[in-house]
Amino acid sequence: MAHSAVGVIFSNIHDENIPELSRHRTMASIPYGGRYRLIDFTLSNMVNSGITTVGIVTKNNYQSLIDHLGSGKDWDLARKDGGIILLPPYSDDTDAPYTTRLEALMGITGFLTHRNEDYVIITDCDGIARVDLQAILHFHEEHNADITMVYHEETEPVQSSYYITLQTDAESGRVKGLKINPKLKGGKYDLYVNIMVMSREFLINTIQDAVTRGLSSFGRDILTKNVDTLRIYGYKFGGYYATISSLRNYYSHSMELLQREVRDELFGARDVYTKVRDSAPSKYNEGAVVKNSLISDGCVIEGTVENCILFRGVKVGKGSVIKDSIIMQDTVIGTNVSLEAVITDKNVVIRDRRHLAGCDALPYFIAKGRML
Amino acid sequence: MLLAGGQGSRLYALTNNIAKPAVAFGAKYRIIDFPLSNCINSGIDTVGVLTQYEPLELNEYIGNGQPWDLDRAFGGVHILSPYQAKKKQSWFEGTANAIYQNISFMKKYNPDYVLILSGDHIYKMNYAEMLRAHKATGADCTIAAIEVPMKEASRFGILNTREDGSIYEFEEKPKQPKSNLASMGIYIFSADKLFKYLEMDDKDPNSSKDFGKDVLPAMLNAGERMFSYRFHGYWKDVGTISSLWESNMDLLGEDPVFDVSDPDWKIHSRNPLAPPEHIGDEAVVSNSLIALGCEVDGYVKNSVLSSNVTVEEGAEVTDSVIMAGTVIRKGARVHYSIIDENDVIEEGATVGEPKESGNGIAVLGRNISVAGSVAGGKIIDKDYRGE
């Protein structure tokens, strides 16, 4: 039988990692993979795991997120009971809005106490993966854990400004050590991927205890301090997991979608839901040359596109050559343009005969609405 | 009131199990998306869809009408199927009878005007402008009309009109047409007149219960004010294999004959859940429409591919319409064909012949596997292993 759980998604928490893309939006609403926003992967994992009550914690810049989510119907989350519940910051005259995850959780205790699900799954929006959350709930129950933290084995240096690594007992899965922002000397390490499971009751008690004791950091005050006393377990996620923590790895992880195995894993078995836009199908005119690229609906291609990701409604004019680039929604590229390793945000216009190039390590970024 | 119950027998294998309005069109649409989008774009938000033949898939597609913004607390879209009643039980017999049997549905909304549409045409039309014309002429019935080539005129209901657009004669499929002004099967009636003539028509034992053959001539004979409304845009009856193919091809090109990407007149549809299409390293795609979820590694030219179609390496697709989920395996060739959903064209198979051969369009029904070679103009609706 499926475990009942309520989802809590933090939409803002890693904004500072990608200032380029989160200047006007939340981490959750950063466009990804041609027709998605980062939150779509997390929300789809919830829906596909039978979790249909999802609180979304917001702080600032969440207009684009509200616009994206609408009533939640595109995720089948427009429900009478539950569905998507936006949780904007709560503050009265005496309190400033939250600054830490723990304070944010204190602000949503009302939401948590009024639900009746057994468990809470807390996640962020920085992960691209297909995760079976029921399997994690099952693991949590089986190990009689207080907290289950999901981790993924990484080799690349982490680029986030805040991260947690775990040392787990290989036999039992029990977390023995938990470090915040440790210096990594290279080699393998287990990165906590910001998916955590607790019973709803445990979470509410923990929050109330933190309030009375004046604690402020979930990582420092609760996890690291209690790693020996609490039953914290690590759940190893073995599939494809891309943590987006910089513009550079946003770029490299996006490009991984051009590999069939990655697409098959992310999109093959279950659907990834997103907002529907009613674009026309993409049109490849005579003279179009498209190689190894992902193309969304509503595009019109008359030039050359190689190793690219084109979002919805992109136009590529005649004689233009676009390589190794991510071109976001409604970008218009004129004629005889050449782009290499470029990321354009939404609604960019690139006039005829412009030549722009970045490199793998530093893709050339063009901000939303700019005209070149 | 959208007539969507027709079998569409001239689409052969494509309508074996679905009603004609549910047939896929233009990579991501179904035929019924066009009248439904026209309705909502024209500000009409109460729509009855009359279904009869194989309604399952059509009903599922329309659902609660949300993709067309027709899920409303008042009005919205309603599926109207034949029903049993105390005094009678019958199928819809003819277009007029189908509307007659749903008089109580219409009366519930107490309309001033009723727009009658059919679910088998591809076009963009602002019905609000037609209604404005209907009111301006003070007509009892206004019929949308378009000029067709004279040699094709005998396939249509032909309107013979005076200079002011009023109709003095209506001929259903005349052998010797007097004009080339064809009825588009789109009528606006003043509601009380419609109800009156439908009730009269129902009592007439000699009537075939058809708008074109019975109701419109009866109104004209009785001296009611009937006007034509000239339409000048793109309009295509996609009731035959060749017209369905042509209409799909009309979407292609730099300056397409028919444009579905007009931001001011969006064609709404139930969108497939699929990732962006992937065009592979070895692929060649030219003058084509490709929908989400396709994986193209072969050669595609002058074709329309619906969602989740796979074209493997070395496969070739030219001048064809491929519907959702079909797989064209390595080295297979598809020329001048319409291939329905979820087929598998096996490795090395050949479907159809190049357009120039003059042998016509090959048609494959849904959910079949095809090996060997299918000649141009053939219609196949079962698994096929060559002759």
PDB file of C-alpha atoms in Angstrom, chain A residues 98-351:
ATOM      1  CA  TYR A  98      12.256  33.902   7.315  1.00  0.00           C
ATOM      2  CA  THR A  99      15.941  33.728   6.498  1.00  0.00           C
ATOM      3  CA  THR A 100      16.612  30.023   7.049  1.00  0.00           C
ATOM      4  CA  ARG A 101      14.961  26.749   6.164  1.00  0.00           C
ATOM      5  CA  LEU A 102      14.107  26.133   9.797  1.00  0.00           C
ATOM      6  CA  GLU A 103      12.413  29.528  10.118  1.00  0.00           C
ATOM      7  CA  ALA A 104      10.501  28.809   6.929  1.00  0.00           C
ATOM      8  CA  LEU A 105       9.314  25.514   8.416  1.00  0.00           C
ATOM      9  CA  MET A 106       8.250  27.360  11.588  1.00  0.00           C
ATOM     10  CA  GLY A 107       6.154  29.575   9.307  1.00  0.00           C
ATOM     11  CA  ILE A 108       4.274  26.624   7.801  1.00  0.00           C
ATOM     12  CA  THR A 109       3.471  24.663  10.969  1.00  0.00           C
ATOM     13  CA  GLY A 110      -0.166  25.659  10.482  1.00  0.00           C
ATOM     14  CA  PHE A 111      -0.218  23.952   7.102  1.00  0.00           C
ATOM     15  CA  LEU A 112       1.552  20.884   8.501  1.00  0.00           C
ATOM     16  CA  THR A 113      -0.721  20.489  11.548  1.00  0.00           C
ATOM     17  CA  HIS A 114      -3.881  20.748   9.467  1.00  0.00           C
ATOM     18  CA  ARG A 115      -2.925  17.906   7.150  1.00  0.00           C
ATOM     19  CA  ASN A 116      -3.495  14.287   8.065  1.00  0.00           C
ATOM     20  CA  GLU A 117      -0.832  12.473   6.015  1.00  0.00           C
ATOM     21  CA  ASP A 118       1.658  10.331   7.952  1.00  0.00           C
ATOM     22  CA  TYR A 119       4.838  11.652   6.399  1.00  0.00           C
ATOM     23  CA  VAL A 120       6.388  14.825   5.039  1.00  0.00           C
ATOM     24  CA  ILE A 121       8.796  14.899   2.107  1.00  0.00           C
ATOM     25  CA  ILE A 122      10.868  18.073   2.041  1.00  0.00           C
ATOM     26  CA  THR A 123      12.653  18.843  -1.210  1.00  0.00           C
ATOM     27  CA  ASP A 124      14.267  21.692  -3.096  1.00  0.00           C
ATOM     28  CA  CYS A 125      14.133  22.502  -6.784  1.00  0.00           C
ATOM     29  CA  ASP A 126      17.755  22.010  -7.731  1.00  0.00           C
ATOM     30  CA  GLY A 127      17.581  18.384  -8.797  1.00  0.00           C
ATOM     31  CA  ILE A 128      16.862  16.798 -12.161  1.00  0.00           C
ATOM     32  CA  ALA A 129      16.052  13.146 -11.628  1.00  0.00           C
ATOM     33  CA  ARG A 130      13.324  10.562 -11.699  1.00  0.00           C
ATOM     34  CA  VAL A 131      12.920   9.565  -8.072  1.00  0.00           C
ATOM     35  CA  ASP A 132      10.412   7.053  -6.772  1.00  0.00           C
ATOM     36  CA  LEU A 133       9.431   8.762  -3.524  1.00  0.00           C
ATOM     37  CA  GLN A 134       7.335   5.813  -2.382  1.00  0.00           C
ATOM     38  CA  ALA A 135      10.521   3.740  -2.338  1.00  0.00           C
ATOM     39  CA  ILE A 136      12.080   6.307  -0.012  1.00  0.00           C
ATOM     40  CA  LEU A 137       9.031   6.332   2.261  1.00  0.00           C
ATOM     41  CA  HIS A 138       9.195   2.552   2.355  1.00  0.00           C
ATOM     42  CA  PHE A 139      12.914   2.712   3.245  1.00  0.00           C
ATOM     43  CA  HIS A 140      12.166   5.263   5.960  1.00  0.00           C
ATOM     44  CA  GLU A 141       9.533   3.061   7.557  1.00  0.00           C
ATOM     45  CA  GLU A 142      11.557  -0.110   7.203  1.00  0.00           C
ATOM     46  CA  HIS A 143      14.497   1.479   9.048  1.00  0.00           C
ATOM     47  CA  ASN A 144      12.267   3.045  11.652  1.00  0.00           C
ATOM     48  CA  ALA A 145      14.149   6.262  10.941  1.00  0.00           C
ATOM     49  CA  ASP A 146      13.544   9.687  12.423  1.00  0.00           C
ATOM     50  CA  ILE A 147      14.942  11.359   9.333  1.00  0.00           C
ATOM     51  CA  THR A 148      15.842   9.890   5.951  1.00  0.00           C
ATOM     52  CA  MET A 149      18.191  11.916   3.773  1.00  0.00           C
ATOM     53  CA  VAL A 150      18.672  11.045   0.102  1.00  0.00           C
ATOM     54  CA  TYR A 151      22.188  11.145  -1.280  1.00  0.00           C
ATOM     55  CA  HIS A 152      23.901  10.632  -4.591  1.00  0.00           C
ATOM     56  CA  GLU A 153      27.491   9.648  -5.190  1.00  0.00           C
ATOM     57  CA  GLU A 154      29.353  12.485  -6.896  1.00  0.00           C
ATOM     58  CA  THR A 155      32.839  12.932  -8.284  1.00  0.00           C
ATOM     59  CA  GLU A 156      32.665  16.436  -9.749  1.00  0.00           C
ATOM     60  CA  PRO A 157      33.455  19.270  -7.302  1.00  0.00           C
ATOM     61  CA  VAL A 158      30.265  20.800  -5.940  1.00  0.00           C
ATOM     62  CA  GLN A 159      29.590  24.413  -6.930  1.00  0.00           C
ATOM     63  CA  SER A 160      26.889  25.241  -4.440  1.00  0.00           C
ATOM     64  CA  SER A 161      27.368  27.834  -1.709  1.00  0.00           C
ATOM     65  CA  TYR A 162      25.687  25.520   0.828  1.00  0.00           C
ATOM     66  CA  TYR A 163      25.819  21.750   0.711  1.00  0.00           C
ATOM     67  CA  ILE A 164      25.879  18.747   2.991  1.00  0.00           C
ATOM     68  CA  THR A 165      27.849  15.549   2.590  1.00  0.00           C
ATOM     69  CA  LEU A 166      26.992  12.331   4.400  1.00  0.00           C
ATOM     70  CA  GLN A 167      29.022   9.475   5.805  1.00  0.00           C
ATOM     71  CA  THR A 168      26.774   6.473   6.122  1.00  0.00           C
ATOM     72  CA  ASP A 169      27.312   3.048   7.569  1.00  0.00           C
ATOM     73  CA  ALA A 170      27.400   0.804   4.508  1.00  0.00           C
ATOM     74  CA  GLU A 171      25.549  -2.052   6.283  1.00  0.00           C
ATOM     75  CA  SER A 172      22.796  -0.297   8.143  1.00  0.00           C
ATOM     76  CA  GLY A 173      22.457   2.891   6.113  1.00  0.00           C
ATOM     77  CA  ARG A 174      22.684   4.916   9.328  1.00  0.00           C
ATOM     78  CA  VAL A 175      24.248   8.348   8.898  1.00  0.00           C
ATOM     79  CA  LYS A 176      27.393   8.484  11.036  1.00  0.00           C
ATOM     80  CA  GLY A 177      28.725  11.828   9.957  1.00  0.00           C
ATOM     81  CA  LEU A 178      27.201  14.876   8.353  1.00  0.00           C
ATOM     82  CA  LYS A 179      29.269  17.836   7.187  1.00  0.00           C
ATOM     83  CA  ILE A 180      28.203  21.244   6.011  1.00  0.00           C
ATOM     84  CA  ASN A 181      30.319  22.777   3.249  1.00  0.00           C
ATOM     85  CA  PRO A 182      33.351  20.508   3.794  1.00  0.00           C
ATOM     86  CA  LYS A 183      36.475  21.059   1.681  1.00  0.00           C
ATOM     87  CA  LEU A 184      36.432  18.357  -0.965  1.00  0.00           C
ATOM     88  CA  LYS A 185      39.764  17.042  -2.100  1.00  0.00           C
ATOM     89  CA  GLY A 186      38.425  15.263  -5.140  1.00  0.00           C
ATOM     90  CA  GLY A 187      37.401  11.648  -5.460  1.00  0.00           C
ATOM     91  CA  LYS A 188      34.011  10.231  -4.616  1.00  0.00           C
ATOM     92  CA  TYR A 189      31.754  11.709  -2.005  1.00  0.00           C
ATOM     93  CA  ASP A 190      28.108  11.336  -1.033  1.00  0.00           C
ATOM     94  CA  LEU A 191      26.179  14.537  -1.608  1.00  0.00           C
ATOM     95  CA  TYR A 192      22.873  15.063   0.162  1.00  0.00           C
ATOM     96  CA  VAL A 193      20.478  15.982  -2.677  1.00  0.00           C
ATOM     97  CA  ASN A 194      18.001  17.978  -0.618  1.00  0.00           C
ATOM     98  CA  ILE A 195      15.280  15.348  -0.362  1.00  0.00           C
ATOM     99  CA  MET A 196      14.357  14.494   3.216  1.00  0.00           C
ATOM    100  CA  VAL A 197      11.621  12.375   4.782  1.00  0.00           C
ATOM    101  CA  MET A 198      10.211  12.604   8.294  1.00  0.00           C
ATOM    102  CA  SER A 199       6.974  11.658   9.922  1.00  0.00           C
ATOM    103  CA  ARG A 200       4.712  14.677  10.079  1.00  0.00           C
ATOM    104  CA  GLU A 201       4.512  14.341  13.844  1.00  0.00           C
ATOM    105  CA  PHE A 202       8.313  14.229  14.225  1.00  0.00           C
ATOM    106  CA  LEU A 203       8.711  17.323  12.060  1.00  0.00           C
ATOM    107  CA  ILE A 204       6.094  19.312  13.980  1.00  0.00           C
ATOM    108  CA  ASN A 205       7.668  18.334  17.327  1.00  0.00           C
ATOM    109  CA  THR A 206      11.127  19.217  16.045  1.00  0.00           C
ATOM    110  CA  ILE A 207       9.932  22.619  14.860  1.00  0.00           C
ATOM    111  CA  GLN A 208       8.174  23.376  18.164  1.00  0.00           C
ATOM    112  CA  ASP A 209      11.244  22.328  20.082  1.00  0.00           C
ATOM    113  CA  ALA A 210      13.393  24.581  17.881  1.00  0.00           C
ATOM    114  CA  VAL A 211      11.062  27.518  18.504  1.00  0.00           C
ATOM    115  CA  THR A 212      11.253  27.148  22.282  1.00  0.00           C
ATOM    116  CA  ARG A 213      15.035  26.788  22.198  1.00  0.00           C
ATOM    117  CA  GLY A 214      15.543  29.634  19.710  1.00  0.00           C
ATOM    118  CA  LEU A 215      17.292  27.511  17.079  1.00  0.00           C
ATOM    119  CA  SER A 216      17.630  28.871  13.568  1.00  0.00           C
ATOM    120  CA  SER A 217      19.447  26.409  11.295  1.00  0.00           C
ATOM    121  CA  PHE A 218      18.071  23.008  10.365  1.00  0.00           C
ATOM    122  CA  GLY A 219      21.470  21.815   9.160  1.00  0.00           C
ATOM    123  CA  ARG A 220      23.640  23.103  12.012  1.00  0.00           C
ATOM    124  CA  ASP A 221      21.295  23.043  14.988  1.00  0.00           C
ATOM    125  CA  ILE A 222      19.279  19.940  14.257  1.00  0.00           C
ATOM    126  CA  LEU A 223      21.068  17.599  11.857  1.00  0.00           C
ATOM    127  CA  THR A 224      24.767  17.922  12.719  1.00  0.00           C
ATOM    128  CA  LYS A 225      24.190  18.301  16.485  1.00  0.00           C
ATOM    129  CA  ASN A 226      21.968  15.247  16.729  1.00  0.00           C
ATOM    130  CA  VAL A 227      23.587  12.867  14.308  1.00  0.00           C
ATOM    131  CA  ASP A 228      24.385  10.466  17.160  1.00  0.00           C
ATOM    132  CA  THR A 229      21.069  10.668  18.999  1.00  0.00           C
ATOM    133  CA  LEU A 230      18.578  10.805  16.160  1.00  0.00           C
ATOM    134  CA  ARG A 231      17.992   7.908  13.837  1.00  0.00           C
ATOM    135  CA  ILE A 232      19.141   9.596  10.628  1.00  0.00           C
ATOM    136  CA  TYR A 233      19.379   7.290   7.630  1.00  0.00           C
ATOM    137  CA  GLY A 234      20.904   7.819   4.203  1.00  0.00           C
ATOM    138  CA  TYR A 235      19.023   6.586   1.143  1.00  0.00           C
ATOM    139  CA  LYS A 236      21.337   6.120  -1.778  1.00  0.00           C
ATOM    140  CA  PHE A 237      19.824   7.178  -5.062  1.00  0.00           C
ATOM    141  CA  GLY A 238      21.612   5.273  -7.796  1.00  0.00           C
ATOM    142  CA  GLY A 239      20.016   6.728 -10.911  1.00  0.00           C
ATOM    143  CA  TYR A 240      20.769   9.823 -12.930  1.00  0.00           C
ATOM    144  CA  TYR A 241      20.773  12.835 -10.616  1.00  0.00           C
ATOM    145  CA  ALA A 242      21.831  16.275 -11.795  1.00  0.00           C
ATOM    146  CA  THR A 243      22.205  18.903  -9.093  1.00  0.00           C
ATOM    147  CA  ILE A 244      21.999  22.381 -10.594  1.00  0.00           C
ATOM    148  CA  SER A 245      24.272  24.638  -8.601  1.00  0.00           C
ATOM    149  CA  SER A 246      25.874  27.059 -11.053  1.00  0.00           C
ATOM    150  CA  LEU A 247      25.371  28.431 -14.536  1.00  0.00           C
ATOM    151  CA  ARG A 248      28.235  26.234 -15.645  1.00  0.00           C
ATOM    152  CA  ASN A 249      26.684  22.984 -14.477  1.00  0.00           C
ATOM    153  CA  TYR A 250      23.245  24.182 -15.553  1.00  0.00           C
ATOM    154  CA  TYR A 251      24.802  24.241 -18.997  1.00  0.00           C
ATOM    155  CA  SER A 252      26.625  20.910 -18.771  1.00  0.00           C
ATOM    156  CA  HIS A 253      23.674  19.055 -17.199  1.00  0.00           C
ATOM    157  CA  SER A 254      21.297  20.489 -19.784  1.00  0.00           C
ATOM    158  CA  MET A 255      23.548  19.181 -22.530  1.00  0.00           C
ATOM    159  CA  GLU A 256      23.376  15.705 -20.964  1.00  0.00           C
ATOM    160  CA  LEU A 257      19.757  15.607 -22.134  1.00  0.00           C
ATOM    161  CA  LEU A 258      21.110  15.157 -25.654  1.00  0.00           C
ATOM    162  CA  GLN A 259      22.155  11.640 -24.578  1.00  0.00           C
ATOM    163  CA  ARG A 260      19.446   9.107 -25.246  1.00  0.00           C
ATOM    164  CA  GLU A 261      20.070   7.150 -22.019  1.00  0.00           C
ATOM    165  CA  VAL A 262      19.513  10.281 -19.942  1.00  0.00           C
ATOM    166  CA  ARG A 263      16.312  11.129 -21.822  1.00  0.00           C
ATOM    167  CA  ASP A 264      15.069   7.566 -21.528  1.00  0.00           C
ATOM    168  CA  GLU A 265      15.588   7.597 -17.777  1.00  0.00           C
ATOM    169  CA  LEU A 266      14.017  11.007 -17.186  1.00  0.00           C
ATOM    170  CA  PHE A 267      11.116  10.815 -19.631  1.00  0.00           C
ATOM    171  CA  GLY A 268      10.792   7.154 -20.598  1.00  0.00           C
ATOM    172  CA  ALA A 269       8.807   5.417 -17.913  1.00  0.00           C
ATOM    173  CA  ARG A 270       6.547   8.152 -16.550  1.00  0.00           C
ATOM    174  CA  ASP A 271       5.521  11.568 -17.768  1.00  0.00           C
ATOM    175  CA  VAL A 272       7.125  14.814 -16.687  1.00  0.00           C
ATOM    176  CA  TYR A 273       4.323  17.326 -16.387  1.00  0.00           C
ATOM    177  CA  THR A 274       4.572  20.996 -17.245  1.00  0.00           C
ATOM    178  CA  LYS A 275       2.453  23.994 -18.093  1.00  0.00           C
ATOM    179  CA  VAL A 276       0.735  23.670 -21.447  1.00  0.00           C
ATOM    180  CA  ARG A 277       1.093  26.521 -23.897  1.00  0.00           C
ATOM    181  CA  ASP A 278      -0.792  25.470 -27.057  1.00  0.00           C
ATOM    182  CA  SER A 279       2.108  26.192 -29.385  1.00  0.00           C
ATOM    183  CA  ALA A 280       1.968  24.982 -32.970  1.00  0.00           C
ATOM    184  CA  PRO A 281       4.189  22.014 -33.838  1.00  0.00           C
ATOM    185  CA  SER A 282       7.726  22.983 -34.776  1.00  0.00           C
ATOM    186  CA  LYS A 283       8.367  23.738 -38.406  1.00  0.00           C
ATOM    187  CA  TYR A 284      11.565  22.739 -40.171  1.00  0.00           C
ATOM    188  CA  ASN A 285      11.705  24.692 -43.394  1.00  0.00           C
ATOM    189  CA  GLU A 286      13.713  23.926 -46.479  1.00  0.00           C
ATOM    190  CA  GLY A 287      17.347  24.687 -45.767  1.00  0.00           C
ATOM    191  CA  ALA A 288      17.093  23.690 -42.117  1.00  0.00           C
ATOM    192  CA  VAL A 289      19.936  21.505 -40.869  1.00  0.00           C
ATOM    193  CA  VAL A 290      19.371  20.057 -37.406  1.00  0.00           C
ATOM    194  CA  LYS A 291      21.786  17.674 -35.712  1.00  0.00           C
ATOM    195  CA  ASN A 292      21.695  16.180 -32.225  1.00  0.00           C
ATOM    196  CA  SER A 293      19.321  18.738 -30.762  1.00  0.00           C
ATOM    197  CA  LEU A 294      16.201  18.921 -28.648  1.00  0.00           C
ATOM    198  CA  ILE A 295      13.522  21.092 -30.203  1.00  0.00           C
ATOM    199  CA  SER A 296      10.334  22.165 -28.432  1.00  0.00           C
ATOM    200  CA  ASP A 297       7.034  23.088 -30.013  1.00  0.00           C
ATOM    201  CA  GLY A 298       6.383  26.370 -31.749  1.00  0.00           C
ATOM    202  CA  CYS A 299       9.894  26.692 -33.233  1.00  0.00           C
ATOM    203  CA  VAL A 300      10.552  27.720 -36.823  1.00  0.00           C
ATOM    204  CA  ILE A 301      13.977  26.632 -38.082  1.00  0.00           C
ATOM    205  CA  GLU A 302      15.513  27.817 -41.330  1.00  0.00           C
ATOM    206  CA  GLY A 303      19.209  27.685 -40.371  1.00  0.00           C
ATOM    207  CA  THR A 304      21.646  25.211 -38.857  1.00  0.00           C
ATOM    208  CA  VAL A 305      21.206  23.936 -35.286  1.00  0.00           C
ATOM    209  CA  GLU A 306      23.765  21.542 -33.804  1.00  0.00           C
ATOM    210  CA  ASN A 307      23.997  20.161 -30.250  1.00  0.00           C
ATOM    211  CA  CYS A 308      21.440  22.627 -28.974  1.00  0.00           C
ATOM    212  CA  ILE A 309      18.374  22.827 -26.798  1.00  0.00           C
ATOM    213  CA  LEU A 310      15.664  25.046 -28.256  1.00  0.00           C
ATOM    214  CA  PHE A 311      12.781  26.052 -25.994  1.00  0.00           C
ATOM    215  CA  ARG A 312       9.270  26.839 -27.210  1.00  0.00           C
ATOM    216  CA  GLY A 313       8.703  29.401 -29.928  1.00  0.00           C
ATOM    217  CA  VAL A 314      12.330  29.941 -30.970  1.00  0.00           C
ATOM    218  CA  LYS A 315      12.994  31.247 -34.485  1.00  0.00           C
ATOM    219  CA  VAL A 316      16.282  30.555 -36.258  1.00  0.00           C
ATOM    220  CA  GLY A 317      16.730  32.545 -39.478  1.00  0.00           C
ATOM    221  CA  LYS A 318      18.346  31.583 -42.749  1.00  0.00           C
ATOM    222  CA  GLY A 319      22.100  31.193 -42.886  1.00  0.00           C
ATOM    223  CA  SER A 320      22.401  31.227 -39.093  1.00  0.00           C
ATOM    224  CA  VAL A 321      24.512  28.582 -37.394  1.00  0.00           C
ATOM    225  CA  ILE A 322      23.741  27.797 -33.738  1.00  0.00           C
ATOM    226  CA  LYS A 323      26.007  25.326 -31.954  1.00  0.00           C
ATOM    227  CA  ASP A 324      26.274  23.971 -28.398  1.00  0.00           C
ATOM    228  CA  SER A 325      23.736  26.518 -27.175  1.00  0.00           C
ATOM    229  CA  ILE A 326      20.623  26.733 -25.015  1.00  0.00           C
ATOM    230  CA  ILE A 327      18.065  29.057 -26.545  1.00  0.00           C
ATOM    231  CA  MET A 328      15.126  29.847 -24.277  1.00  0.00           C
ATOM    232  CA  GLN A 329      11.501  30.557 -25.024  1.00  0.00           C
ATOM    233  CA  ASP A 330      10.550  32.964 -27.813  1.00  0.00           C
ATOM    234  CA  THR A 331      14.115  33.945 -28.643  1.00  0.00           C
ATOM    235  CA  VAL A 332      14.322  35.282 -32.187  1.00  0.00           C
ATOM    236  CA  ILE A 333      17.576  34.733 -34.046  1.00  0.00           C
ATOM    237  CA  GLY A 334      17.909  36.650 -37.310  1.00  0.00           C
ATOM    238  CA  THR A 335      19.749  35.657 -40.475  1.00  0.00           C
ATOM    239  CA  ASN A 336      23.453  34.787 -40.799  1.00  0.00           C
ATOM    240  CA  VAL A 337      23.935  34.809 -37.028  1.00  0.00           C
ATOM    241  CA  SER A 338      26.558  32.574 -35.487  1.00  0.00           C
ATOM    242  CA  LEU A 339      26.237  31.414 -31.873  1.00  0.00           C
ATOM    243  CA  GLU A 340      28.453  28.960 -30.037  1.00  0.00           C
ATOM    244  CA  ALA A 341      28.135  27.970 -26.370  1.00  0.00           C
ATOM    245  CA  VAL A 342      25.554  30.671 -25.730  1.00  0.00           C
ATOM    246  CA  ILE A 343      22.630  30.663 -23.289  1.00  0.00           C
ATOM    247  CA  THR A 344      19.865  33.110 -24.102  1.00  0.00           C
ATOM    248  CA  ASP A 345      17.183  33.726 -21.504  1.00  0.00           C
ATOM    249  CA  LYS A 346      13.548  34.250 -22.619  1.00  0.00           C
ATOM    250  CA  ASN A 347      12.518  36.754 -25.294  1.00  0.00           C
ATOM    251  CA  VAL A 348      16.006  37.622 -26.499  1.00  0.00           C
ATOM    252  CA  VAL A 349      16.363  39.087 -29.973  1.00  0.00           C
ATOM    253  CA  ILE A 350      19.596  38.568 -31.884  1.00  0.00           C
ATOM    254  CA  ARG A 351      19.809  40.716 -34.960  1.00  0.00           C
TER     255      ARG A 351
END
